[in-house]
Amino acid sequence: MCSDRTPADTGLELDDIQFGVLHQRPASYVGTYLLLRIDDREAGQELIGRLLPVIESARSSSDPARHAWVSVAFTYQGLKALGVPQDSLDSFVPEFRQGMAARAADLGDTGDSSPDHWEKPLGSPEVHVALSVLSPDAERLGSLRERARRAHEELAGVEVIWRQDCYQLPTGRTSLGFKDGIGQPAMEGSGIPGSDPDEPPIKAGEFLLGYPDETGSTGPMPTPEVLGRNGTYLAFRKLHTRVAAYRQYLRAKAASREEEALLGAKMVGRWPSGAPLALCPEQDDPGLGADSGRNNRFGYGDDLRGFKCPAGAHARRANPRDALDHEMSADVRLHRMFRLGTSYGPMLPEGVLEDDGADRGIIFVFAGAHPKRQFEFVKTQWLNDGIFIGAPTEKDPLAGANDGSGSFTIPQRPIRRRLQSLPPFVITRGGEYCFAPGLRGLRWLAGLDTRNG
Ligand code: HEM
C-alpha cells in the first residue's frame, strides 16, 4: 500500500499517471516509436530505472508545445521477461494476456491484414517494451532521443527491435487527407476538457485502473495494486492506408470532383478540414473545421436516417453519440476511448492516383481501461458489423475489414445511393496490446525482486 495516495473517490493521482496517457498532444509534432526485447531481466529492470527520470507525470506543468515527452508500456511477454510473478500476470485481462495476433480473427485482421503478413517483429513474443518519444520539433526530439539512447547504452540484455518514425502535420490531416484526432472524450477529474463541450466527462475508471467507471464499479485491476493502479491498457496498431486505391475508387464512383469530395466526406462523416457533415452537409467549411469550439459540438439526433451524415460513416460508427435508440444510447459512454494516433510515411502528393509503393498510414493507439468493451467492441461491433445500424452486411467504408464485396449506403432523396465493391483501404501491418503502468508501478517494476519470478 502506498501512503501518498488520495482516496479513489476524491480525485485522480495525477502525479502517478504517465503524462502521455492523459495529455493532448500539441497541434503538430514529430516522434519515434521503439519496440524493445528484454533478453535479461536485470537489464530490463535497469532500463526502466534509467527511463524513469524522463517520464513525466500527468501533473507536470510542462506544456507539450514547448516540450518533449516519453511514454513507456509493456506487453504481457514483456512483463514476463521482467520477472513479474505468475499470479500478477494472471490478473491482467485475457486479451492483453493473449496478445493482439491471437485476437486477429475476431478483430477482422484477415487476408492481407492477417498476422501471417505482419511486419516483423510485430505481434511476435519478442515484443516486450513499447516506447514513444514525441516532441514539437525535430531538434528537441533529437536531444530527447539521445537521452533515451543513453538510458539504453551498455545494456547488453535489451535490444531495440523495431523503430517507426511518426509525425502530426500542422493541419492535423492524415494520409487519406482528413483532419483526425478531433473527437476525444473528457475524463472526469482530469481538468482537461473534451472536444465536445456538450458531452459530460466520462468517469476516470473508463480510462485508468483503480477508479469507478461508468457502470459505477471499480473494474478488475491487475495485482499487486502498486502495479495496476493508475495504469491503462493500450492497443497499438500500425495501419497502412491504400491512398491511391482510395482515390481511384472515389474517382470511379463520382461524376465530378465535387461529387468525389462529397463521397469521401460521406465515408468519413467529416470533410477534409474536419468540419462535420452533421453541421455542414453540403460542402466543406474550413472555418468550422478549424474552430475547436464548434467542430465537435453536434449530435446525430436530428438526422437519424442519415441524410446529412450516413449512419455507416466512419466517425458516426465509431461514436454514434445520440443516434442509437433510447435503450442503447447510455451504452455509448461504455465504448469511448482516448485515441493517441499519429501519421507515418510520406504523404501521397495531392492529385496523384497511382500508388508509389511507399508505406504510409496511421499508428493507431487506443488508451482505455477496458480494451474488450472499448477498442475491441468498437472495432468488431461498430466498424466491422452493421447490425447496430440496420445494415448487417455493411462494414465501415474506411477502416472496416472490407474485401471487395461490401457496400456503403448513402441515404439521399429520391433514392439512396449505394457504393458497391468496397476494397480494403486500410491494411493492418501489425499490432500489440500493451499496459502503461503508473509511475509507482514503473518504480516497482524497476526494483522487482527477481527471486519472485
Ligand atoms: C487507418 C485507419 C483509420 C483512419 C484513417 C481513421 C480516420 C478517422 C477520421 C478522419 C476521423 C474524424 C476525425 C475525428 O473525429 O477525430 C476519425 C474519428 C474516429 N475514429 Fe478513426 N480512423 C481509423 C481507424 C480507427 C479505428 C481502428 C478506430 C477504433 C477501433 C477508430 C475510432 C475512431 C473514433 C472513436 C473517432 C471519433 C469519433 C467521434 O468522436 O466523433 N478509428 N477517424
CSV table of N, CA, C and O in Angstrom, one decimal, residues 413-452:
chain,number,residue,atom,x,y,z
A,413,ARG,N,-32.4,11.7,-51.2
A,413,ARG,CA,-33.7,11.6,-51.9
A,413,ARG,C,-33.5,11.9,-53.3
A,413,ARG,O,-32.6,12.7,-53.7
A,414,PRO,N,-34.3,11.4,-54.3
A,414,PRO,CA,-35.4,10.5,-54.0
A,414,PRO,C,-35.0,9.0,-53.7
A,414,PRO,O,-35.7,8.3,-53.0
A,415,ILE,N,-33.8,8.6,-54.1
A,415,ILE,CA,-33.4,7.2,-53.8
A,415,ILE,C,-32.0,7.2,-53.2
A,415,ILE,O,-31.2,8.0,-53.7
A,416,ARG,N,-31.8,6.3,-52.3
A,416,ARG,CA,-30.4,6.2,-51.7
A,416,ARG,C,-29.4,5.8,-52.7
A,416,ARG,O,-29.7,5.2,-53.8
A,417,ARG,N,-28.1,6.2,-52.4
A,417,ARG,CA,-27.0,5.8,-53.3
A,417,ARG,C,-26.3,4.6,-52.6
A,417,ARG,O,-26.1,4.7,-51.3
A,418,ARG,N,-25.9,3.6,-53.3
A,418,ARG,CA,-25.2,2.5,-52.7
A,418,ARG,C,-23.9,2.3,-53.4
A,418,ARG,O,-23.9,2.0,-54.6
A,419,LEU,N,-22.7,2.5,-52.7
A,419,LEU,CA,-21.4,2.3,-53.3
A,419,LEU,C,-21.1,0.8,-53.1
A,419,LEU,O,-21.1,0.3,-52.0
A,420,GLN,N,-20.8,0.2,-54.2
A,420,GLN,CA,-20.6,-1.3,-54.2
A,420,GLN,C,-19.1,-1.6,-54.2
A,420,GLN,O,-18.2,-0.8,-54.5
A,421,SER,N,-18.8,-2.9,-54.0
A,421,SER,CA,-17.4,-3.5,-54.2
A,421,SER,C,-16.3,-2.7,-53.5
A,421,SER,O,-15.3,-2.3,-54.1
A,422,LEU,N,-16.5,-2.5,-52.2
A,422,LEU,CA,-15.5,-1.7,-51.4
A,422,LEU,C,-14.3,-2.5,-51.2
A,422,LEU,O,-14.3,-3.5,-50.5
A,423,PRO,N,-13.2,-2.0,-51.7
A,423,PRO,CA,-11.9,-2.8,-51.4
A,423,PRO,C,-11.4,-2.4,-50.0
A,423,PRO,O,-11.9,-1.4,-49.5
A,424,PRO,N,-10.4,-3.1,-49.5
A,424,PRO,CA,-9.9,-2.6,-48.2
A,424,PRO,C,-9.0,-1.4,-48.4
A,424,PRO,O,-8.1,-1.4,-49.3
A,425,PHE,N,-9.2,-0.3,-47.7
A,425,PHE,CA,-8.4,0.9,-47.8
A,425,PHE,C,-7.4,0.9,-46.7
A,425,PHE,O,-6.5,1.7,-46.7
A,426,VAL,N,-7.6,0.1,-45.7
A,426,VAL,CA,-6.7,0.0,-44.5
A,426,VAL,C,-6.2,-1.4,-44.3
A,426,VAL,O,-7.0,-2.3,-44.3
A,427,ILE,N,-4.9,-1.6,-44.3
A,427,ILE,CA,-4.3,-2.9,-44.0
A,427,ILE,C,-3.6,-2.9,-42.7
A,427,ILE,O,-2.7,-2.0,-42.5
A,428,THR,N,-3.9,-3.8,-41.9
A,428,THR,CA,-3.1,-3.9,-40.6
A,428,THR,C,-1.7,-4.5,-40.8
A,428,THR,O,-1.6,-5.6,-41.4
A,429,ARG,N,-0.7,-3.7,-40.5
A,429,ARG,CA,0.7,-4.2,-40.6
A,429,ARG,C,1.2,-4.9,-39.4
A,429,ARG,O,2.3,-5.4,-39.3
A,430,GLY,N,0.4,-4.8,-38.3
A,430,GLY,CA,0.8,-5.4,-37.0
A,430,GLY,C,0.2,-4.6,-35.9
A,430,GLY,O,-0.2,-3.5,-36.0
A,431,GLY,N,0.3,-5.3,-34.7
A,431,GLY,CA,-0.2,-4.6,-33.5
A,431,GLY,C,0.1,-5.3,-32.3
A,431,GLY,O,0.5,-6.5,-32.3
A,432,GLU,N,-0.2,-4.7,-31.2
A,432,GLU,CA,0.1,-5.3,-29.9
A,432,GLU,C,-0.7,-4.7,-28.8
A,432,GLU,O,-1.0,-3.5,-28.9
A,433,TYR,N,-1.2,-5.4,-27.8
A,433,TYR,CA,-1.8,-4.9,-26.6
A,433,TYR,C,-0.6,-4.6,-25.6
A,433,TYR,O,0.2,-5.4,-25.4
A,434,CYS,N,-0.7,-3.4,-25.0
A,434,CYS,CA,0.3,-3.1,-24.0
A,434,CYS,C,-0.3,-2.6,-22.7
A,434,CYS,O,-1.5,-2.2,-22.8
A,435,PHE,N,0.4,-2.5,-21.7
A,435,PHE,CA,0.0,-2.0,-20.4
A,435,PHE,C,0.9,-0.8,-20.1
A,435,PHE,O,2.1,-1.1,-20.0
A,436,ALA,N,0.4,0.4,-19.9
A,436,ALA,CA,1.2,1.5,-19.5
A,436,ALA,C,1.0,1.7,-18.0
A,436,ALA,O,0.0,2.3,-17.6
A,437,PRO,N,1.9,1.3,-17.1
A,437,PRO,CA,1.7,1.4,-15.7
A,437,PRO,C,1.9,2.9,-15.2
A,437,PRO,O,2.4,3.7,-16.0
A,438,GLY,N,1.4,3.2,-14.0
A,438,GLY,CA,1.7,4.5,-13.4
A,438,GLY,C,3.1,4.5,-13.0
A,438,GLY,O,3.9,3.6,-13.1
A,439,LEU,N,3.6,5.7,-12.5
A,439,LEU,CA,5.0,5.9,-12.2
A,439,LEU,C,5.4,5.0,-11.0
A,439,LEU,O,6.5,4.5,-11.0
A,440,ARG,N,4.5,4.8,-10.0
A,440,ARG,CA,4.9,3.9,-8.9
A,440,ARG,C,5.0,2.5,-9.4
A,440,ARG,O,5.9,1.7,-9.0
A,441,GLY,N,4.1,2.1,-10.4
A,441,GLY,CA,4.2,0.8,-11.0
A,441,GLY,C,5.5,0.6,-11.7
A,441,GLY,O,6.2,-0.5,-11.6
A,442,LEU,N,6.0,1.7,-12.4
A,442,LEU,CA,7.3,1.6,-13.1
A,442,LEU,C,8.4,1.4,-12.1
A,442,LEU,O,9.3,0.6,-12.3
A,443,ARG,N,8.3,2.1,-11.0
A,443,ARG,CA,9.4,2.0,-9.9
A,443,ARG,C,9.4,0.6,-9.4
A,443,ARG,O,10.4,0.0,-9.1
A,444,TRP,N,8.2,0.1,-9.2
A,444,TRP,CA,8.1,-1.3,-8.7
A,444,TRP,C,8.7,-2.3,-9.7
A,444,TRP,O,9.4,-3.2,-9.3
A,445,LEU,N,8.4,-2.1,-10.9
A,445,LEU,CA,9.0,-3.0,-12.0
A,445,LEU,C,10.5,-2.9,-12.0
A,445,LEU,O,11.2,-3.8,-12.1
A,446,ALA,N,11.0,-1.6,-11.8
A,446,ALA,CA,12.4,-1.4,-11.9
A,446,ALA,C,13.2,-2.1,-10.7
A,446,ALA,O,14.3,-2.5,-10.8
A,447,GLY,N,12.4,-2.2,-9.6
A,447,GLY,CA,13.1,-2.8,-8.4
A,447,GLY,C,12.6,-4.1,-8.1
A,447,GLY,O,12.8,-4.6,-6.9
A,448,LEU,N,12.0,-4.8,-9.0
A,448,LEU,CA,11.4,-6.1,-8.7
A,448,LEU,C,12.5,-7.1,-8.2
A,448,LEU,O,13.6,-7.1,-8.7
A,449,ASP,N,12.0,-7.8,-7.2
A,449,ASP,CA,12.9,-8.9,-6.7
A,449,ASP,C,12.8,-10.1,-7.6
A,449,ASP,O,11.7,-10.7,-7.6
A,450,THR,N,13.8,-10.3,-8.4
A,450,THR,CA,13.7,-11.3,-9.4
A,450,THR,C,13.5,-12.7,-8.9
A,450,THR,O,13.1,-13.6,-9.6
A,451,ARG,N,13.8,-12.9,-7.6
A,451,ARG,CA,13.7,-14.2,-7.0
A,451,ARG,C,12.2,-14.6,-6.9
A,451,ARG,O,11.9,-15.8,-6.8
A,452,ASN,N,11.3,-13.6,-7.1
A,452,ASN,CA,9.9,-14.0,-7.1
A,452,ASN,C,9.4,-14.5,-8.5
A,452,ASN,O,8.3,-15.0,-8.6
